[in-house]
CSV table of N, CA and C in Angstrom, one decimal:
chain,number,residue,atom,x,y,z
Z,23,MET,N,23.6,37.0,-34.5
Z,23,MET,CA,22.9,38.1,-34.4
Z,23,MET,C,22.0,37.1,-33.3
Z,24,ALA,N,21.8,36.0,-33.2
Z,24,ALA,CA,20.6,35.4,-32.0
Z,24,ALA,C,20.7,35.5,-30.3
Z,25,ASN,N,22.0,36.4,-30.6
Z,25,ASN,CA,22.9,36.1,-29.3
Z,25,ASN,C,23.1,37.3,-28.9
Z,26,GLU,N,23.0,38.3,-29.9
Z,26,GLU,CA,22.3,40.3,-29.9
Z,26,GLU,C,21.0,40.2,-29.2
Z,27,ASP,N,20.4,39.6,-29.7
Z,27,ASP,CA,19.1,39.7,-29.6
Z,27,ASP,C,18.7,39.0,-28.5
Z,28,THR,N,18.9,38.8,-27.7
Z,28,THR,CA,18.8,37.9,-26.3
Z,28,THR,C,19.7,38.2,-25.7
Z,29,ASP,N,20.6,39.7,-26.2
Z,29,ASP,CA,21.0,40.2,-24.7
Z,29,ASP,C,20.9,42.5,-23.9
Z,30,ASP,N,20.0,41.9,-25.6
Z,30,ASP,CA,19.2,43.1,-25.8
Z,30,ASP,C,17.4,43.0,-25.1
Z,31,PRO,N,17.7,44.2,-23.7
Z,31,PRO,CA,16.7,44.7,-22.9
Z,31,PRO,C,14.9,45.0,-23.2
Z,32,GLY,N,15.9,45.5,-25.2
Z,32,GLY,CA,14.6,45.9,-25.7
Z,32,GLY,C,14.2,45.1,-26.6
Z,33,HIS,N,14.7,43.5,-26.8
Z,33,HIS,CA,14.1,42.5,-27.6
Z,33,HIS,C,13.4,41.3,-27.1
Z,34,PRO,N,11.8,41.6,-27.4
Z,34,PRO,CA,11.3,39.9,-26.6
Z,34,PRO,C,12.0,38.6,-26.5
Z,35,LEU,N,13.4,38.6,-27.5
Z,35,LEU,CA,14.2,37.5,-27.0
Z,35,LEU,C,14.4,37.2,-25.5
Z,36,TYR,N,15.0,38.4,-25.2
Z,36,TYR,CA,15.7,38.8,-24.1
Z,36,TYR,C,14.4,38.2,-22.7
Z,37,TRP,N,13.6,38.2,-23.1
Z,37,TRP,CA,12.4,38.3,-21.4
Z,37,TRP,C,12.2,37.1,-22.0
Z,38,GLN,N,12.4,36.4,-23.4
Z,38,GLN,CA,11.6,34.8,-23.2
Z,38,GLN,C,13.0,33.8,-22.1
Z,39,LYS,N,13.7,34.2,-22.6
Z,39,LYS,CA,14.7,33.1,-22.2
Z,39,LYS,C,14.3,33.0,-20.5
Z,40,PHE,N,14.0,34.6,-20.0
Z,40,PHE,CA,13.8,34.3,-18.6
Z,40,PHE,C,13.0,33.7,-18.1
Z,41,LEU,N,11.2,33.6,-18.4
Z,41,LEU,CA,10.3,32.9,-18.7
Z,41,LEU,C,10.7,32.0,-18.9
Z,42,THR,N,11.2,31.1,-19.7
Z,42,THR,CA,11.5,29.8,-19.9
Z,42,THR,C,12.2,29.4,-18.6
Z,43,GLU,N,13.0,29.8,-18.4
Z,43,GLU,CA,13.0,29.7,-17.0
Z,43,GLU,C,12.8,29.3,-16.0
Z,44,ALA,N,11.8,29.9,-15.6
Z,44,ALA,CA,11.0,29.5,-14.8
Z,44,ALA,C,9.0,28.7,-14.9
Z,45,GLU,N,9.8,28.4,-16.3
Z,45,GLU,CA,9.1,26.9,-15.7
Z,45,GLU,C,9.6,25.9,-15.7
Z,46,SER,N,10.6,25.6,-15.6
Z,46,SER,CA,11.3,24.7,-15.3
Z,46,SER,C,11.5,24.2,-14.5
Z,47,ARG,N,10.9,22.9,-13.4
Z,47,ARG,CA,10.7,22.7,-12.5
Z,47,ARG,C,12.2,22.6,-11.4
Z,48,TYR,N,12.5,23.6,-10.9
Z,48,TYR,CA,13.9,23.8,-10.1
Z,48,TYR,C,14.1,22.2,-8.8
Z,49,GLN,N,15.1,22.1,-9.3
Z,49,GLN,CA,15.6,20.8,-7.6
Z,49,GLN,C,16.4,21.2,-7.4
Z,50,ALA,N,16.9,21.3,-6.1
Z,50,ALA,CA,18.4,21.2,-6.4
Z,50,ALA,C,18.7,20.0,-6.0
Z,51,GLU,N,20.3,20.0,-6.6
Z,51,GLU,CA,20.2,18.9,-6.0
Z,51,GLU,C,21.2,18.6,-4.7
Z,52,PRO,N,21.5,17.1,-4.1
Z,52,PRO,CA,22.0,17.0,-2.6
Z,52,PRO,C,23.2,16.7,-2.7
Z,53,VAL,N,23.9,17.9,-1.9
Z,53,VAL,CA,24.8,18.6,-2.0
Z,53,VAL,C,25.5,17.0,-1.3
Z,54,ASP,N,25.4,16.3,-0.4
Z,54,ASP,CA,26.0,14.7,0.1
Z,54,ASP,C,24.9,13.9,0.5
Z,55,PRO,N,25.5,12.9,0.2
Z,55,PRO,CA,24.2,11.4,-0.1
Z,55,PRO,C,23.5,11.1,1.4
Z,56,PRO,N,22.0,11.2,1.0
Z,56,PRO,CA,21.8,11.1,2.4
Z,56,PRO,C,22.1,10.1,3.0
Z,57,SER,N,21.6,10.2,4.0
Z,57,SER,CA,22.7,10.0,5.7
Z,57,SER,C,21.2,8.4,6.1
Z,58,ILE,N,21.6,7.3,6.8
Z,58,ILE,CA,21.1,6.1,7.4
Z,58,ILE,C,20.2,6.7,7.2
Z,59,ASP,N,20.4,7.5,8.4
Z,59,ASP,CA,19.1,7.7,9.6
Z,59,ASP,C,17.5,8.7,8.8
Z,60,THR,N,18.4,9.7,7.7
Z,60,THR,CA,17.5,9.7,6.6
Z,60,THR,C,16.8,8.8,5.6
Z,61,LEU,N,16.9,7.8,5.7
Z,61,LEU,CA,16.7,6.6,5.0
Z,61,LEU,C,15.5,5.8,5.4
Z,62,ARG,N,16.1,5.9,7.2
Z,62,ARG,CA,15.5,5.2,7.6
Z,62,ARG,C,14.4,5.8,8.3
Z,63,GLN,N,14.0,6.8,8.6
Z,63,GLN,CA,13.6,8.2,8.4
Z,63,GLN,C,11.9,8.0,7.1
Z,64,LEU,N,12.9,8.1,5.8
Z,64,LEU,CA,11.6,8.0,4.7
Z,64,LEU,C,11.1,6.4,5.4
Z,65,TYR,N,12.0,5.5,5.5
Z,65,TYR,CA,11.0,3.9,5.1
Z,65,TYR,C,10.3,4.1,5.9
Z,66,THR,N,10.3,4.0,7.0
Z,66,THR,CA,9.6,4.5,8.3
Z,66,THR,C,7.8,5.0,8.3
Z,67,SER,N,8.6,6.6,7.5
Z,67,SER,CA,7.6,6.9,7.9
Z,67,SER,C,6.3,6.9,5.9
Z,68,VAL,N,6.9,6.2,5.0
Z,68,VAL,CA,5.9,5.9,4.5
Z,68,VAL,C,4.8,4.8,4.8
Z,69,LEU,N,5.7,3.6,5.2
Z,69,LEU,CA,5.5,3.0,5.9
Z,69,LEU,C,4.0,2.6,7.0
Z,70,ALA,N,4.3,3.4,8.0
Z,70,ALA,CA,3.7,4.2,8.5
Z,70,ALA,C,2.2,5.2,8.2
Z,71,ASN,N,2.3,5.7,7.4
Z,71,ASN,CA,1.6,6.7,6.9
Z,71,ASN,C,0.8,6.3,6.1
Z,72,TYR,N,0.8,4.9,5.1
Z,72,TYR,CA,0.5,3.5,4.6
Z,72,TYR,C,-0.4,2.4,5.6
Z,73,GLY,N,0.0,3.5,7.2
Z,73,GLY,CA,-0.9,1.8,8.0
Z,73,GLY,C,-0.6,1.0,7.8
Z,74,TYR,N,1.1,0.3,7.4
Z,74,TYR,CA,1.0,-0.8,7.0
Z,74,TYR,C,0.2,-2.1,6.2
Z,75,ALA,N,0.1,-0.7,5.2
Z,75,ALA,CA,-1.0,-1.5,4.2
Z,75,ALA,C,-0.7,-1.4,2.9
Z,76,CYS,N,-0.5,-2.4,1.7
Z,76,CYS,CA,-0.2,-2.2,0.1
Z,76,CYS,C,-1.4,-1.3,-0.5
Z,77,ALA,N,-0.8,0.0,-1.0
Z,77,ALA,CA,-1.8,1.6,-1.9
Z,77,ALA,C,-2.5,0.8,-2.6
Z,78,MET,N,-1.9,-0.7,-3.3
Z,78,MET,CA,-2.5,-1.0,-5.1
Z,78,MET,C,-3.8,-1.6,-4.1
Z,79,THR,N,-3.4,-3.0,-3.1
Z,79,THR,CA,-4.4,-3.9,-3.2
Z,79,THR,C,-5.1,-4.0,-1.7
Z,80,GLY,N,-4.3,-3.1,-1.0
Z,80,GLY,CA,-5.4,-3.2,-0.1
Z,80,GLY,C,-4.8,-3.9,1.6
Z,81,ALA,N,-3.9,-4.6,1.1
Z,81,ALA,CA,-3.3,-5.9,2.0
Z,81,ALA,C,-3.2,-5.4,3.1
Z,82,GLN,N,-3.6,-6.2,4.4
Z,82,GLN,CA,-3.0,-5.2,5.7
Z,82,GLN,C,-2.0,-6.0,6.5
Z,83,PHE,N,-0.6,-5.4,6.9
Z,83,PHE,CA,0.4,-6.5,7.1
Z,83,PHE,C,0.6,-6.1,8.8
Z,84,ALA,N,1.0,-5.9,9.7
Z,84,ALA,CA,1.1,-5.8,11.1
Z,84,ALA,C,2.9,-5.2,11.0
Z,85,PRO,N,2.8,-3.9,11.6
Z,85,PRO,CA,4.4,-3.7,11.3
Z,85,PRO,C,5.9,-4.5,12.1
Z,86,PRO,N,6.7,-4.3,11.4
Z,86,PRO,CA,7.9,-5.3,11.8
Z,86,PRO,C,8.3,-5.2,12.5
Z,87,PRO,N,8.5,-6.3,13.0
Z,87,PRO,CA,9.3,-7.0,14.6
Z,87,PRO,C,10.4,-5.9,15.1
Z,88,ASP,N,10.8,-5.9,13.1
Z,88,ASP,CA,12.1,-5.5,13.3
Z,88,ASP,C,11.8,-4.2,12.7
Z,89,PHE,N,13.2,-3.7,12.2
Z,89,PHE,CA,13.5,-2.2,11.1
Z,89,PHE,C,12.7,-2.4,9.8
Z,90,MET,N,12.7,-3.7,8.8
Z,90,MET,CA,12.2,-4.1,7.6
Z,90,MET,C,11.6,-5.3,7.3
Z,91,HIS,N,11.0,-4.3,7.2
Z,91,HIS,CA,9.3,-5.0,6.3
Z,91,HIS,C,9.1,-6.0,5.3
Z,92,ASP,N,8.9,-7.8,5.6
Z,92,ASP,CA,9.3,-8.9,4.8
Z,92,ASP,C,8.1,-8.2,4.0
Z,93,GLU,N,7.4,-7.8,3.3
Z,93,GLU,CA,6.1,-8.4,3.4
Z,93,GLU,C,5.5,-7.5,2.0
Z,94,LEU,N,6.3,-6.2,2.6
Z,94,LEU,CA,6.1,-4.2,2.0
Z,94,LEU,C,7.1,-3.5,1.5
Z,95,GLN,N,7.0,-2.9,0.7
Z,95,GLN,CA,8.7,-2.5,-0.1
Z,95,GLN,C,8.1,-0.9,0.3
Z,96,LEU,N,9.4,-0.1,-0.6
Z,96,LEU,CA,9.1,1.3,-1.2
Z,96,LEU,C,9.2,1.1,-2.4
Z,97,ALA,N,7.9,1.9,-3.4
Z,97,ALA,CA,8.7,1.7,-4.8
Z,97,ALA,C,8.2,3.1,-4.7
Z,98,ALA,N,9.5,3.8,-5.3
Z,98,ALA,CA,9.6,5.8,-5.7
Z,98,ALA,C,8.8,5.6,-6.9
Z,99,ILE,N,7.8,6.7,-7.1
Z,99,ILE,CA,7.2,7.0,-7.6
Z,99,ILE,C,8.2,7.6,-9.3
Z,100,GLN,N,8.6,8.1,-8.5
Z,100,GLN,CA,9.7,9.1,-9.4
Z,100,GLN,C,11.0,8.5,-9.4
Z,101,PRO,N,12.0,7.9,-9.8
Z,101,PRO,CA,13.3,7.9,-9.7
Z,101,PRO,C,13.8,8.5,-9.2
Z,102,LEU,N,15.0,8.2,-8.3
Z,102,LEU,CA,15.9,9.3,-7.3
Z,102,LEU,C,16.4,9.5,-8.9
Z,103,THR,N,17.0,8.8,-10.2
Z,103,THR,CA,17.8,9.1,-10.3
Z,103,THR,C,17.7,9.9,-12.1
Z,104,SER,N,15.9,9.3,-11.6
Z,104,SER,CA,15.5,10.6,-12.8
Z,104,SER,C,15.1,12.1,-12.6
Z,105,GLY,N,15.5,12.6,-11.6
Z,105,GLY,CA,15.0,13.6,-10.5
Z,105,GLY,C,14.2,13.2,-9.4
Z,106,GLY,N,13.4,12.4,-9.6
Z,106,GLY,CA,12.2,12.4,-8.3
Z,106,GLY,C,13.6,12.8,-7.1
Z,107,MET,N,12.2,13.1,-6.1
Z,107,MET,CA,12.4,13.9,-4.9
Z,107,MET,C,12.2,12.5,-3.5
Z,108,LEU,N,13.7,13.3,-2.8
Z,108,LEU,CA,13.4,12.7,-1.3
Z,108,LEU,C,12.5,12.4,0.0
Z,109,HIS,N,11.4,12.4,-0.4
Z,109,HIS,CA,10.2,12.8,0.2
Z,109,HIS,C,8.9,11.5,0.3
Z,110,VAL,N,8.5,11.9,1.4
Z,110,VAL,CA,7.4,10.4,1.5
Z,110,VAL,C,6.5,10.4,0.5
Z,111,SER,N,6.1,11.8,0.6
Z,111,SER,CA,5.1,12.0,-1.3
Z,111,SER,C,5.7,11.2,-2.7
Z,112,ASN,N,7.1,10.5,-2.5
Z,112,ASN,CA,7.2,10.1,-3.7
Z,112,ASN,C,7.5,8.7,-3.7
Z,113,PHE,N,6.9,7.9,-3.2
Z,113,PHE,CA,6.6,6.9,-2.7
Z,113,PHE,C,5.4,6.3,-2.0
Z,114,LEU,N,5.9,5.3,-2.7
Z,114,LEU,CA,4.2,4.5,-2.1
Z,114,LEU,C,4.7,2.8,-1.2
Z,115,CYS,N,4.0,2.3,-0.4
Z,115,CYS,CA,4.2,1.5,0.4
Z,115,CYS,C,3.3,-0.2,-0.6
Z,116,LEU,N,4.3,-0.8,-1.1
Z,116,LEU,CA,3.9,-1.9,-1.4
Z,116,LEU,C,4.3,-2.8,-1.3
Z,117,GLU,N,3.4,-3.4,-2.0
Z,117,GLU,CA,3.6,-5.6,-1.5
Z,117,GLU,C,4.2,-5.8,-2.1
Z,118,THR,N,5.1,-7.2,-2.1
Z,118,THR,CA,6.1,-7.1,-3.3
Z,118,THR,C,5.6,-6.9,-4.4
Z,119,ALA,N,5.1,-7.7,-4.4
Z,119,ALA,CA,4.3,-7.8,-6.0
Z,119,ALA,C,3.8,-6.7,-6.6
Z,120,ALA,N,3.0,-6.0,-6.1
Z,120,ALA,CA,2.8,-4.8,-6.8
Z,120,ALA,C,3.6,-3.5,-7.4
Z,121,ALA,N,4.6,-3.9,-6.3
Z,121,ALA,CA,6.0,-3.1,-6.2
Z,121,ALA,C,7.2,-3.1,-7.5
Z,122,ASP,N,6.8,-4.7,-8.2
Z,122,ASP,CA,8.1,-5.1,-8.6
Z,122,ASP,C,6.9,-4.7,-10.4
Z,123,ALA,N,5.9,-4.5,-9.9
Z,123,ALA,CA,5.0,-4.4,-11.1
Z,123,ALA,C,4.2,-2.9,-11.6
Z,124,PHE,N,4.7,-1.7,-10.7
Z,124,PHE,CA,4.6,-0.8,-10.9
Z,124,PHE,C,6.3,-0.2,-11.5
Z,125,ARG,N,7.3,-0.7,-11.3
Z,125,ARG,CA,8.6,-0.2,-11.3
Z,125,ARG,C,8.5,-0.7,-12.2
Z,126,GLN,N,8.4,-2.0,-13.0
Z,126,GLN,CA,8.2,-2.1,-14.7
Z,126,GLN,C,7.7,-1.6,-15.1
Z,127,GLY,N,6.1,-0.8,-14.8
Z,127,GLY,CA,5.0,-0.4,-16.1
Z,127,GLY,C,3.6,-1.1,-16.5
Z,128,HIS,N,4.2,-1.7,-15.7
Z,128,HIS,CA,2.6,-2.9,-15.6
Z,128,HIS,C,1.4,-2.4,-15.0
Z,129,VAL,N,1.5,-1.6,-14.0
Z,129,VAL,CA,0.4,-0.7,-13.2
Z,129,VAL,C,1.0,1.2,-13.4
Z,130,SER,N,0.2,1.8,-13.2
Z,130,SER,CA,0.3,3.5,-13.0
Z,130,SER,C,-0.7,3.6,-12.3
Z,131,VAL,N,-0.8,5.2,-12.1
Z,131,VAL,CA,-1.7,6.0,-11.1
Z,131,VAL,C,-2.2,7.1,-12.3
Z,132,GLY,N,-3.7,6.8,-12.7
Z,132,GLY,CA,-4.1,8.7,-13.3
Z,132,GLY,C,-4.3,9.8,-12.3
Z,133,LYS,N,-4.7,10.7,-12.4
Z,133,LYS,CA,-4.5,12.0,-12.2
Z,133,LYS,C,-5.9,11.9,-10.8
Z,134,SER,N,-6.4,11.0,-10.7
Z,134,SER,CA,-7.9,10.8,-9.6
Z,134,SER,C,-7.2,10.0,-9.0
Z,135,TYR,N,-6.2,9.3,-9.0
Z,135,TYR,CA,-5.2,7.9,-8.3
Z,135,TYR,C,-6.0,6.5,-8.6
Z,136,GLY,N,-7.1,6.9,-9.7
Z,136,GLY,CA,-7.0,5.3,-10.5
Z,136,GLY,C,-5.5,5.1,-11.1
Z,137,LEU,N,-6.3,3.9,-10.7
Z,137,LEU,CA,-5.2,2.6,-11.5
Z,137,LEU,C,-4.8,1.9,-12.5
Z,138,ILE,N,-4.1,2.5,-13.6
Z,138,ILE,CA,-3.9,2.2,-14.7
Z,138,ILE,C,-3.9,0.4,-14.6
Z,139,VAL,N,-3.7,-0.8,-16.0
Z,139,VAL,CA,-3.1,-1.7,-15.7
Z,139,VAL,C,-3.6,-1.7,-17.2
Z,140,ASP,N,-2.0,-2.3,-17.6
Z,140,ASP,CA,-1.7,-3.2,-19.0
Z,140,ASP,C,-1.5,-4.2,-18.8
Z,141,LEU,N,-3.0,-4.7,-19.6
Z,141,LEU,CA,-3.1,-5.4,-19.4
Z,141,LEU,C,-2.8,-7.4,-19.7
Z,142,SER,N,-2.5,-6.5,-20.9
Z,142,SER,CA,-1.2,-7.7,-21.2
Z,142,SER,C,0.5,-8.1,-20.8
Z,143,ARG,N,0.6,-7.2,-19.6
Z,143,ARG,CA,1.4,-7.3,-18.6
Z,143,ARG,C,1.3,-8.3,-17.1
Z,144,ILE,N,0.1,-7.1,-16.8
Z,144,ILE,CA,0.2,-7.7,-15.2
Z,144,ILE,C,0.2,-9.4,-15.3
Z,145,ASP,N,0.7,-9.4,-13.3
Z,145,ASP,CA,0.4,-11.5,-13.7
Z,145,ASP,C,-1.2,-10.9,-12.4
Z,146,PRO,N,-1.7,-11.7,-13.5
Z,146,PRO,CA,-3.3,-12.2,-13.8
Z,146,PRO,C,-3.6,-12.8,-11.8
Z,147,GLU,N,-2.4,-13.0,-11.3
Z,147,GLU,CA,-2.4,-13.3,-9.2
Z,147,GLU,C,-2.9,-11.8,-9.5
Z,148,LEU,N,-1.8,-11.1,-9.6
Z,148,LEU,CA,-2.0,-9.5,-8.8
Z,148,LEU,C,-3.4,-8.7,-9.5
Z,149,LEU,N,-3.5,-9.2,-10.6
Z,149,LEU,CA,-4.8,-8.1,-10.5
Z,149,LEU,C,-6.2,-8.7,-10.1
Z,150,GLU,N,-6.0,-9.9,-10.0
Z,150,GLU,CA,-7.3,-10.3,-8.7
Z,150,GLU,C,-7.3,-9.7,-7.9
Z,151,ARG,N,-5.7,-9.5,-7.6
Z,151,ARG,CA,-6.0,-8.5,-5.8
Z,151,ARG,C,-5.8,-7.4,-5.7
Z,152,ILE,N,-5.8,-7.0,-6.6
Z,152,ILE,CA,-6.2,-5.1,-6.6
Z,152,ILE,C,-7.2,-4.8,-5.8
Z,153,ASN,N,-6.6,-3.3,-5.8
Z,153,ASN,CA,-8.3,-2.8,-4.6
Z,153,ASN,C,-9.9,-3.4,-6.0
Z,154,PRO,N,-10.7,-4.0,-5.6
Z,154,PRO,CA,-11.7,-3.3,-6.4
Z,154,PRO,C,-12.8,-2.1,-6.9
Z,155,LEU,N,-11.7,-1.6,-6.5
Z,155,LEU,CA,-12.8,0.2,-6.9
Z,155,LEU,C,-12.3,0.9,-7.8
Z,156,GLY,N,-10.5,0.2,-7.9
Z,156,GLY,CA,-10.0,0.6,-9.2
Z,156,GLY,C,-9.1,1.5,-8.2
Z,157,ARG,N,-8.6,2.1,-7.1
Z,157,ARG,CA,-8.3,3.2,-6.9
Z,157,ARG,C,-7.3,2.5,-5.5
Z,158,LEU,N,-5.7,3.7,-6.2
Z,158,LEU,CA,-5.1,3.8,-5.3
Z,158,LEU,C,-5.4,4.2,-3.3
Z,159,ARG,N,-5.1,3.3,-2.3
Z,159,ARG,CA,-5.6,3.8,-0.5
Z,159,ARG,C,-4.7,4.9,-0.5
Z,160,LEU,N,-4.6,5.1,-0.6
Z,160,LEU,CA,-4.2,6.7,0.3
Z,160,LEU,C,-3.9,6.5,1.4
Z,161,PRO,N,-2.7,7.2,2.2
Z,161,PRO,CA,-2.5,8.0,3.2
Z,161,PRO,C,-2.8,9.5,3.4
Z,162,GLU,N,-3.6,9.3,4.7
Z,162,GLU,CA,-5.0,10.3,5.2
Z,162,GLU,C,-3.9,11.4,5.7
Z,163,SER,N,-2.3,12.1,6.1
Z,163,SER,CA,-2.1,12.8,5.6
Z,163,SER,C,-2.0,13.7,4.7
Z,164,GLU,N,-2.0,15.3,4.6
Z,164,GLU,CA,-2.2,15.0,2.3
Z,164,GLU,C,-0.6,14.9,2.7
Z,165,ILE,N,0.1,15.5,3.6
Z,165,ILE,CA,1.6,16.0,2.8
Z,165,ILE,C,2.8,14.2,2.6
Z,166,ALA,N,1.4,13.3,2.7
Z,166,ALA,CA,2.5,11.8,2.8
Z,166,ALA,C,1.8,11.4,1.6
Z,167,ARG,N,0.8,11.8,0.8
Z,167,ARG,CA,-0.3,11.4,-0.3
Z,167,ARG,C,0.3,12.0,-1.9
Z,168,PRO,N,0.8,10.5,-2.7
Z,168,PRO,CA,1.1,11.2,-3.6
Z,168,PRO,C,1.8,12.3,-4.6
Z,169,ASP,N,2.3,12.8,-4.9
Z,169,ASP,CA,3.2,14.2,-5.3
Z,169,ASP,C,2.2,13.7,-7.1
Z,170,ASP,N,1.6,14.8,-7.3
Z,170,ASP,CA,1.0,14.8,-9.0
Z,170,ASP,C,1.9,14.4,-9.8
Z,171,ALA,N,2.9,15.7,-9.9
Z,171,ALA,CA,3.5,15.8,-10.9
Z,171,ALA,C,4.9,14.7,-10.6
Z,172,ALA,N,5.0,13.5,-10.1
Z,172,ALA,CA,5.7,11.9,-9.8
Z,172,ALA,C,4.9,11.0,-10.7
Z,173,LEU,N,3.6,11.4,-10.3
Z,173,LEU,CA,2.6,10.5,-11.0
Z,173,LEU,C,2.4,10.8,-12.4
Z,174,ALA,N,2.7,11.6,-13.0
Z,174,ALA,CA,2.6,11.9,-14.3
Z,174,ALA,C,4.1,11.7,-14.8
Z,175,PHE,N,5.0,11.7,-14.4
Z,175,PHE,CA,6.1,11.4,-14.6
Z,175,PHE,C,6.1,9.4,-15.1
Z,176,HIS,N,5.6,8.7,-14.3
Z,176,HIS,CA,5.7,7.5,-13.8
Z,176,HIS,C,5.2,7.0,-14.6
Z,177,ARG,N,3.8,7.9,-15.0
Z,177,ARG,CA,2.3,7.7,-16.3
Z,177,ARG,C,3.0,7.7,-17.8
Z,178,HIS,N,4.0,8.7,-17.6
Z,178,HIS,CA,4.0,9.3,-19.0
Z,178,HIS,C,6.0,8.2,-19.5
Z,179,ASN,N,6.8,8.2,-18.8
Z,179,ASN,CA,7.7,7.2,-18.8
Z,179,ASN,C,7.8,6.6,-18.5
Z,180,VAL,N,7.3,5.6,-17.5
Z,180,VAL,CA,7.1,4.3,-17.2
Z,180,VAL,C,6.1,3.8,-17.8
Z,181,PHE,N,5.3,4.3,-17.5
Z,181,PHE,CA,4.1,2.8,-18.1
Z,181,PHE,C,3.8,3.1,-19.1
Z,182,LEU,N,4.1,4.3,-19.8
Z,182,LEU,CA,3.7,4.8,-21.1
Z,182,LEU,C,5.5,3.8,-21.8
Z,183,GLY,N,6.1,4.4,-21.4
Z,183,GLY,CA,7.5,4.2,-21.7
Z,183,GLY,C,7.9,2.9,-22.2
Z,184,ALA,N,6.8,1.9,-21.2
Z,184,ALA,CA,8.0,0.5,-21.6
Z,184,ALA,C,7.6,-0.1,-22.1
């Protein structure tokens, strides 16, 4: 009977299934894995957008002499394996200790880019280096700023889920 209701345009359940589908965020699966050139461009763009500085501590570094940076890492806000986008807005530029803490859920980012820290798990030395204003350092480019949905995912699934 429920199946008949969802096939009948005169029944509310018929229209509800379309509204429910519209609520979910659609993200196309990549047909092929990203090329090395795409990954290199993403890496270079994120580092440059953050001005070769850690988004959490503000520690400033010189551009790398070669391709890879020794002190800075990219940290996916919403992991790609969990539906995160391969886009500059889904990555933070962080020094190694901050990147590790972010991935492990010891620190996250709130709605107004305020840093949320689990004092029982974060390394005290990293805590001392975190931006004294308690806010994430943002890129100037709007398109490179952290995606709100990805930040919410990180807060709920990585930080609170850890």
